[in-house]
PDB file of C-alpha atoms in Angstrom:
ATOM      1  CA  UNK A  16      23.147 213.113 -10.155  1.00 34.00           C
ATOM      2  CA  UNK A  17      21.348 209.676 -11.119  1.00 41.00           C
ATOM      3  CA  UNK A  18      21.792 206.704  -9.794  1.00 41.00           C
ATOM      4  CA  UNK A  19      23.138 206.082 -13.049  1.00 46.00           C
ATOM      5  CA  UNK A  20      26.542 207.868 -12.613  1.00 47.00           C
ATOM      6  CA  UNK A  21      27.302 206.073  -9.723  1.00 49.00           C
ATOM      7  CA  UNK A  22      27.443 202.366 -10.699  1.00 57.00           C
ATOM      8  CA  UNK A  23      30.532 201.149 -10.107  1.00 62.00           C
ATOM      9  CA  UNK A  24      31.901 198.836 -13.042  1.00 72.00           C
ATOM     10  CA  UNK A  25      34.492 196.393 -11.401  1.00 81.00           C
ATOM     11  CA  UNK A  26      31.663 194.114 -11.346  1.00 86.00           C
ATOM     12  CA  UNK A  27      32.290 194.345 -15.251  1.00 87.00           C
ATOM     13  CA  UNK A  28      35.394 193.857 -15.262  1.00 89.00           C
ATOM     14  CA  UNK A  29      34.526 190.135 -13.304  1.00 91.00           C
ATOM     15  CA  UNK A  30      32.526 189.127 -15.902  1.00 94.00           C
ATOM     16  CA  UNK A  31      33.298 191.059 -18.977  1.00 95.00           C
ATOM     17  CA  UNK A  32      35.900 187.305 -20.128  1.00 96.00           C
ATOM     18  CA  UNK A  33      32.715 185.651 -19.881  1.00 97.00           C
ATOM     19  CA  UNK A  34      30.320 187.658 -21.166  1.00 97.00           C
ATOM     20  CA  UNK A  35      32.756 187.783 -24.525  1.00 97.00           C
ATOM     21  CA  UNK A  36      33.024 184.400 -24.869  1.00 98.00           C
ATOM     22  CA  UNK A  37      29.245 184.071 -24.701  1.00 98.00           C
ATOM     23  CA  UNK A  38      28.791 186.430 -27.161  1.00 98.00           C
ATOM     24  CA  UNK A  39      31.638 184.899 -29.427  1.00 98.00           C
ATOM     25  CA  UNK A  40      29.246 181.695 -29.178  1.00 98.00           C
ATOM     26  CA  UNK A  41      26.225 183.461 -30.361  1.00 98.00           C
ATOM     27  CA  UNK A  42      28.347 185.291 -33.059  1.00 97.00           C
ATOM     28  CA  UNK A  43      29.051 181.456 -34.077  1.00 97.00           C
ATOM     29  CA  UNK A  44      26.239 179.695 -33.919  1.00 97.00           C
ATOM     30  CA  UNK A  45      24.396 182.857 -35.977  1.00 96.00           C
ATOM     31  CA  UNK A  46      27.362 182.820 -38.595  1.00 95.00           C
ATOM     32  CA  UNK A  47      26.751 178.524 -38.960  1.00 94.00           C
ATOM     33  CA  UNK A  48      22.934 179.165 -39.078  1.00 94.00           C
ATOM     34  CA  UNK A  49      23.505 181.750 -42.235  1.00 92.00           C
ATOM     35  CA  UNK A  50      26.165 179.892 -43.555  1.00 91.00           C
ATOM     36  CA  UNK A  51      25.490 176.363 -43.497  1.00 88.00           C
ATOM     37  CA  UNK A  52      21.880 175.396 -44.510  1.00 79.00           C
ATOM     38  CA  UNK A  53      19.595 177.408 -41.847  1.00 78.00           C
ATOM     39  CA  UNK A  54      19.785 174.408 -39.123  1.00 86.00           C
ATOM     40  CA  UNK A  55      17.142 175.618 -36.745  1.00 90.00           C
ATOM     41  CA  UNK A  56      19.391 174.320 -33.912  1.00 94.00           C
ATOM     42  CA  UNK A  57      22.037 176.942 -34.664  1.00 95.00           C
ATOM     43  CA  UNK A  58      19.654 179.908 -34.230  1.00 95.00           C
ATOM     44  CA  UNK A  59      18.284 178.178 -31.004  1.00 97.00           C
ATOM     45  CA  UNK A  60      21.942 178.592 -29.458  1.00 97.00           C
ATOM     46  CA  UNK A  61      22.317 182.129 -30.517  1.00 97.00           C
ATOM     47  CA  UNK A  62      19.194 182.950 -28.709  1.00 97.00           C
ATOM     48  CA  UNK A  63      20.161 181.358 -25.720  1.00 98.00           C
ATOM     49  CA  UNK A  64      23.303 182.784 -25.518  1.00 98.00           C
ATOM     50  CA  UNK A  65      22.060 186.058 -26.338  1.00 98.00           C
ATOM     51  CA  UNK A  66      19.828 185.456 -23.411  1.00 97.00           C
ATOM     52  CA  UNK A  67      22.298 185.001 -21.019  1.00 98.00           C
ATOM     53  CA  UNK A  68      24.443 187.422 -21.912  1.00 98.00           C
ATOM     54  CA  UNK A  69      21.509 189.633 -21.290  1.00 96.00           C
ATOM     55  CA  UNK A  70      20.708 188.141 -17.909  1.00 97.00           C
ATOM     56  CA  UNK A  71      24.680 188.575 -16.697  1.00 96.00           C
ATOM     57  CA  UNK A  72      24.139 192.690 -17.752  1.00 94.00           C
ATOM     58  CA  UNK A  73      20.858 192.383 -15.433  1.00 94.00           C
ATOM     59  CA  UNK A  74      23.218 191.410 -12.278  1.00 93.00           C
ATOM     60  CA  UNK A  75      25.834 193.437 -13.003  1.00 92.00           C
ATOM     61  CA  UNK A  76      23.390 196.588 -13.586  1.00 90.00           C
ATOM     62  CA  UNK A  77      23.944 197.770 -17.070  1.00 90.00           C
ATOM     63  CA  UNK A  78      20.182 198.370 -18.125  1.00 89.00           C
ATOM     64  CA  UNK A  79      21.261 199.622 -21.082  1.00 87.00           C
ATOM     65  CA  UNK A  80      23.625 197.045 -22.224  1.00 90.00           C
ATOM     66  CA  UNK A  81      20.972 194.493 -20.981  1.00 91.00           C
ATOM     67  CA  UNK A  82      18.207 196.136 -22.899  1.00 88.00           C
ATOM     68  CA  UNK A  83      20.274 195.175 -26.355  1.00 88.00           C
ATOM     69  CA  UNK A  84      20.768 192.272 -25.840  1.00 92.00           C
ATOM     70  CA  UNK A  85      17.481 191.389 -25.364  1.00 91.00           C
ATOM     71  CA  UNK A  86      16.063 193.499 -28.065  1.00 88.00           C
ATOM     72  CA  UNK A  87      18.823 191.154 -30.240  1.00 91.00           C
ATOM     73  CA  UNK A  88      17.513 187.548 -28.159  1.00 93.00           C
ATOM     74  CA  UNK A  89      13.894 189.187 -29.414  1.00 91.00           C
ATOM     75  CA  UNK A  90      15.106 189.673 -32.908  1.00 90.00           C
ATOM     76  CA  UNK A  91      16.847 186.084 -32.772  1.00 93.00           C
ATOM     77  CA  UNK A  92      13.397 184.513 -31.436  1.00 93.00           C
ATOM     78  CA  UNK A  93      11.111 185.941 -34.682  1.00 90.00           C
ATOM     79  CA  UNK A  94      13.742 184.872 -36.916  1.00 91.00           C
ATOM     80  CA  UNK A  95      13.175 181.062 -35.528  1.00 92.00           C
ATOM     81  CA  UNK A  96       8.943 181.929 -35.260  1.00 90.00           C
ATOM     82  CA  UNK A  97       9.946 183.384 -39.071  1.00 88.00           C
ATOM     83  CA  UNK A  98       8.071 186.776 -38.422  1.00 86.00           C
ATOM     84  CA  UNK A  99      10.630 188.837 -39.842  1.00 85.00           C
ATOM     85  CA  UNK A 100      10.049 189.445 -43.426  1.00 81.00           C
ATOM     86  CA  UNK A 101      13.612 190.875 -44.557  1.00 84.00           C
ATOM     87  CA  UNK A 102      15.366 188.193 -42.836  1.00 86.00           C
ATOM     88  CA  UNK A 103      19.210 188.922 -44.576  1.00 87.00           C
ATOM     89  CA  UNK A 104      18.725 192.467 -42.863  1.00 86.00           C
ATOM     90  CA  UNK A 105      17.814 191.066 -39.536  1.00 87.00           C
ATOM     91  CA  UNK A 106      20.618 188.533 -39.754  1.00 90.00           C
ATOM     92  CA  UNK A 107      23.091 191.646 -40.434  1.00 88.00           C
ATOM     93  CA  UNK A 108      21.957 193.801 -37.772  1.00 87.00           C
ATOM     94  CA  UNK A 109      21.610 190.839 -35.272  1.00 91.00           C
ATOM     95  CA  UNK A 110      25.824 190.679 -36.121  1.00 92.00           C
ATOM     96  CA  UNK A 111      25.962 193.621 -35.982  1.00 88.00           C
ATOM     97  CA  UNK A 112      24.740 194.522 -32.349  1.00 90.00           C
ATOM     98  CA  UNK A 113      26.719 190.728 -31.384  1.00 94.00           C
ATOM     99  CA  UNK A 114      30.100 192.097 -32.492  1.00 92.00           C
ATOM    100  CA  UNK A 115      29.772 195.731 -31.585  1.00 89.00           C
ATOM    101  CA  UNK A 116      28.355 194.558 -28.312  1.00 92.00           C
ATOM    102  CA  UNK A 117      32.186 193.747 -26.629  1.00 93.00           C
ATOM    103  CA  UNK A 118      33.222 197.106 -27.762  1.00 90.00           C
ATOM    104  CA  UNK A 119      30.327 198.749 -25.820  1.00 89.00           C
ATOM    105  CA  UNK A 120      31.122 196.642 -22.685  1.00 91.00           C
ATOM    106  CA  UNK A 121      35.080 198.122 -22.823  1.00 90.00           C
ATOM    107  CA  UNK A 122      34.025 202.026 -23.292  1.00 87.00           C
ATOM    108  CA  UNK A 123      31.817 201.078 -19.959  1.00 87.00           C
ATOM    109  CA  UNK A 124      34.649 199.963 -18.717  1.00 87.00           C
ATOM    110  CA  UNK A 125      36.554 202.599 -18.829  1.00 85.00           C
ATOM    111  CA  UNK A 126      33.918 204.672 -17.212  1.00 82.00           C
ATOM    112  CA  UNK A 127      31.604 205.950 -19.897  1.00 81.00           C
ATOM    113  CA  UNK A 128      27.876 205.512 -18.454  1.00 81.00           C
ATOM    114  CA  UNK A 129      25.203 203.332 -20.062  1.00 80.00           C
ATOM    115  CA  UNK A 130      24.003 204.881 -22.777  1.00 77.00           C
ATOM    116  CA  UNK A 131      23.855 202.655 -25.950  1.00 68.00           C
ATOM    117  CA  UNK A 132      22.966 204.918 -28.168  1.00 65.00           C
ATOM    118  CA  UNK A 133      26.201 206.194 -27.821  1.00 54.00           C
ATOM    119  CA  UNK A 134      27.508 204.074 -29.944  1.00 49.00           C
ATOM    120  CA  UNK A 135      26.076 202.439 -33.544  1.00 47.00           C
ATOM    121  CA  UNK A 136      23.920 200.123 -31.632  1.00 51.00           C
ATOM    122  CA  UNK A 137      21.471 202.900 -31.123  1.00 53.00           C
ATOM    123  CA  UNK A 138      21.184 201.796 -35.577  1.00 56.00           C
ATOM    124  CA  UNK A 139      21.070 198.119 -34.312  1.00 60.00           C
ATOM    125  CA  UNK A 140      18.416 198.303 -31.568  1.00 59.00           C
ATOM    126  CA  UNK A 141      16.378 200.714 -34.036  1.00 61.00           C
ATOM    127  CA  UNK A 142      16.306 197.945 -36.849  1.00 61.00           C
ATOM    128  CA  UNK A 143      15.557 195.278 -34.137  1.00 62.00           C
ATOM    129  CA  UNK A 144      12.884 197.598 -32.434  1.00 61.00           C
ATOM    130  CA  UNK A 145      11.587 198.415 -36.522  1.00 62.00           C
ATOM    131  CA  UNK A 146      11.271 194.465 -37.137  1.00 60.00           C
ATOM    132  CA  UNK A 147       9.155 194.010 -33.806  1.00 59.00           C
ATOM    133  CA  UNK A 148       6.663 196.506 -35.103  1.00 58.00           C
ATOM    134  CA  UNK A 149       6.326 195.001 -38.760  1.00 54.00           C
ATOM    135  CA  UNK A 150       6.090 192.004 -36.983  1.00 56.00           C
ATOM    136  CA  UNK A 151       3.204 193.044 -34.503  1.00 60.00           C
ATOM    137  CA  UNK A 152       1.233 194.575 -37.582  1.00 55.00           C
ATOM    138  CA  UNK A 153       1.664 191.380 -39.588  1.00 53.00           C
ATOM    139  CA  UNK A 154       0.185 189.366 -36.806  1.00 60.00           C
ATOM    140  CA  UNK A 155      -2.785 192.190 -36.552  1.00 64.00           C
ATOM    141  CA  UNK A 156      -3.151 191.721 -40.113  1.00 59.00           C
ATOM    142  CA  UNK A 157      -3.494 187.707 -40.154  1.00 57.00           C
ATOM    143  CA  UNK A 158      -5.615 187.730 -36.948  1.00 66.00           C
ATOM    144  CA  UNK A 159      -8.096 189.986 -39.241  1.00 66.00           C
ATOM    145  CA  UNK A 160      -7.672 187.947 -41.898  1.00 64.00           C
ATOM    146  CA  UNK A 161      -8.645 184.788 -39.818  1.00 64.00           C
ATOM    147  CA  UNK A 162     -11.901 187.128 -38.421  1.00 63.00           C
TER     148      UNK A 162
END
């Protein structure tokens, strides 16, 4: 058996109200940053929150769960830095993983193990993970270019 199986998620349960009201926040400030004009600000906050919400799984022990969000504070970071290229598919997938997010934290609840490809956020940390690499090859490409 792995240490894994035998976390035991009350600690969740202390900090699941907060951790959904953080991510409500990100959702948010993401939806006014699309929405309303692109204020730099807005995306700022999402990546903060998405930070924290990322730190709080750390704590509490969900690797897994922790690992998304920061994939999706990573993703939130090159859309500020504007490395992403398709950036409407990086703001949908960044929802995305923020909504679905909650949903994971309740099926760990109820005792399923940490797994998030489990659920569709295996899509959402795929896209994320895909955008880091175009990303990393674009900045190959200009550091040649600048050679």
């Amino acid at each position: 058996m792995r240490l894994q199986d035998n976390i035991d998620f009350t600690t969740l349960t202390w900090v699941k109200p907060e951790l959904d009201e953080t991510l409500k926040q990100a959702r948010n400030a993401l939806q006014n940053y699309v929405e309303e004009g692109e204020n730099p600000h807005e995306l700022k906050t999402c990546a903060e929150l998405l930070h924290q919400v990322q730190g709080t799984l750390r704590m509490v022990e969900l690797y897994g769960a922790a690992m998304v969000a920061e994939e999706m504070e990573q993703l939130a970071k090159a859309l500020i830095d504007a490395k992403v290229s398709n950036r409407e598919t990086a703001y949908a997938s960044l929802m995305q993983g923020i909504i679905q997010l909650p949903d994971y934290l309740e099926r760990l609840q109820s005792g399923h193990r940490d797994i998030p490809s489990v659920l569709l956020l295996g899509r959402v940390v795929g896209y994320i993970m895909g955008a880091r690499a175009v990303r990393a090859e674009l900045d190959k490409r200009r550091k040649r270019m600048k050679e």
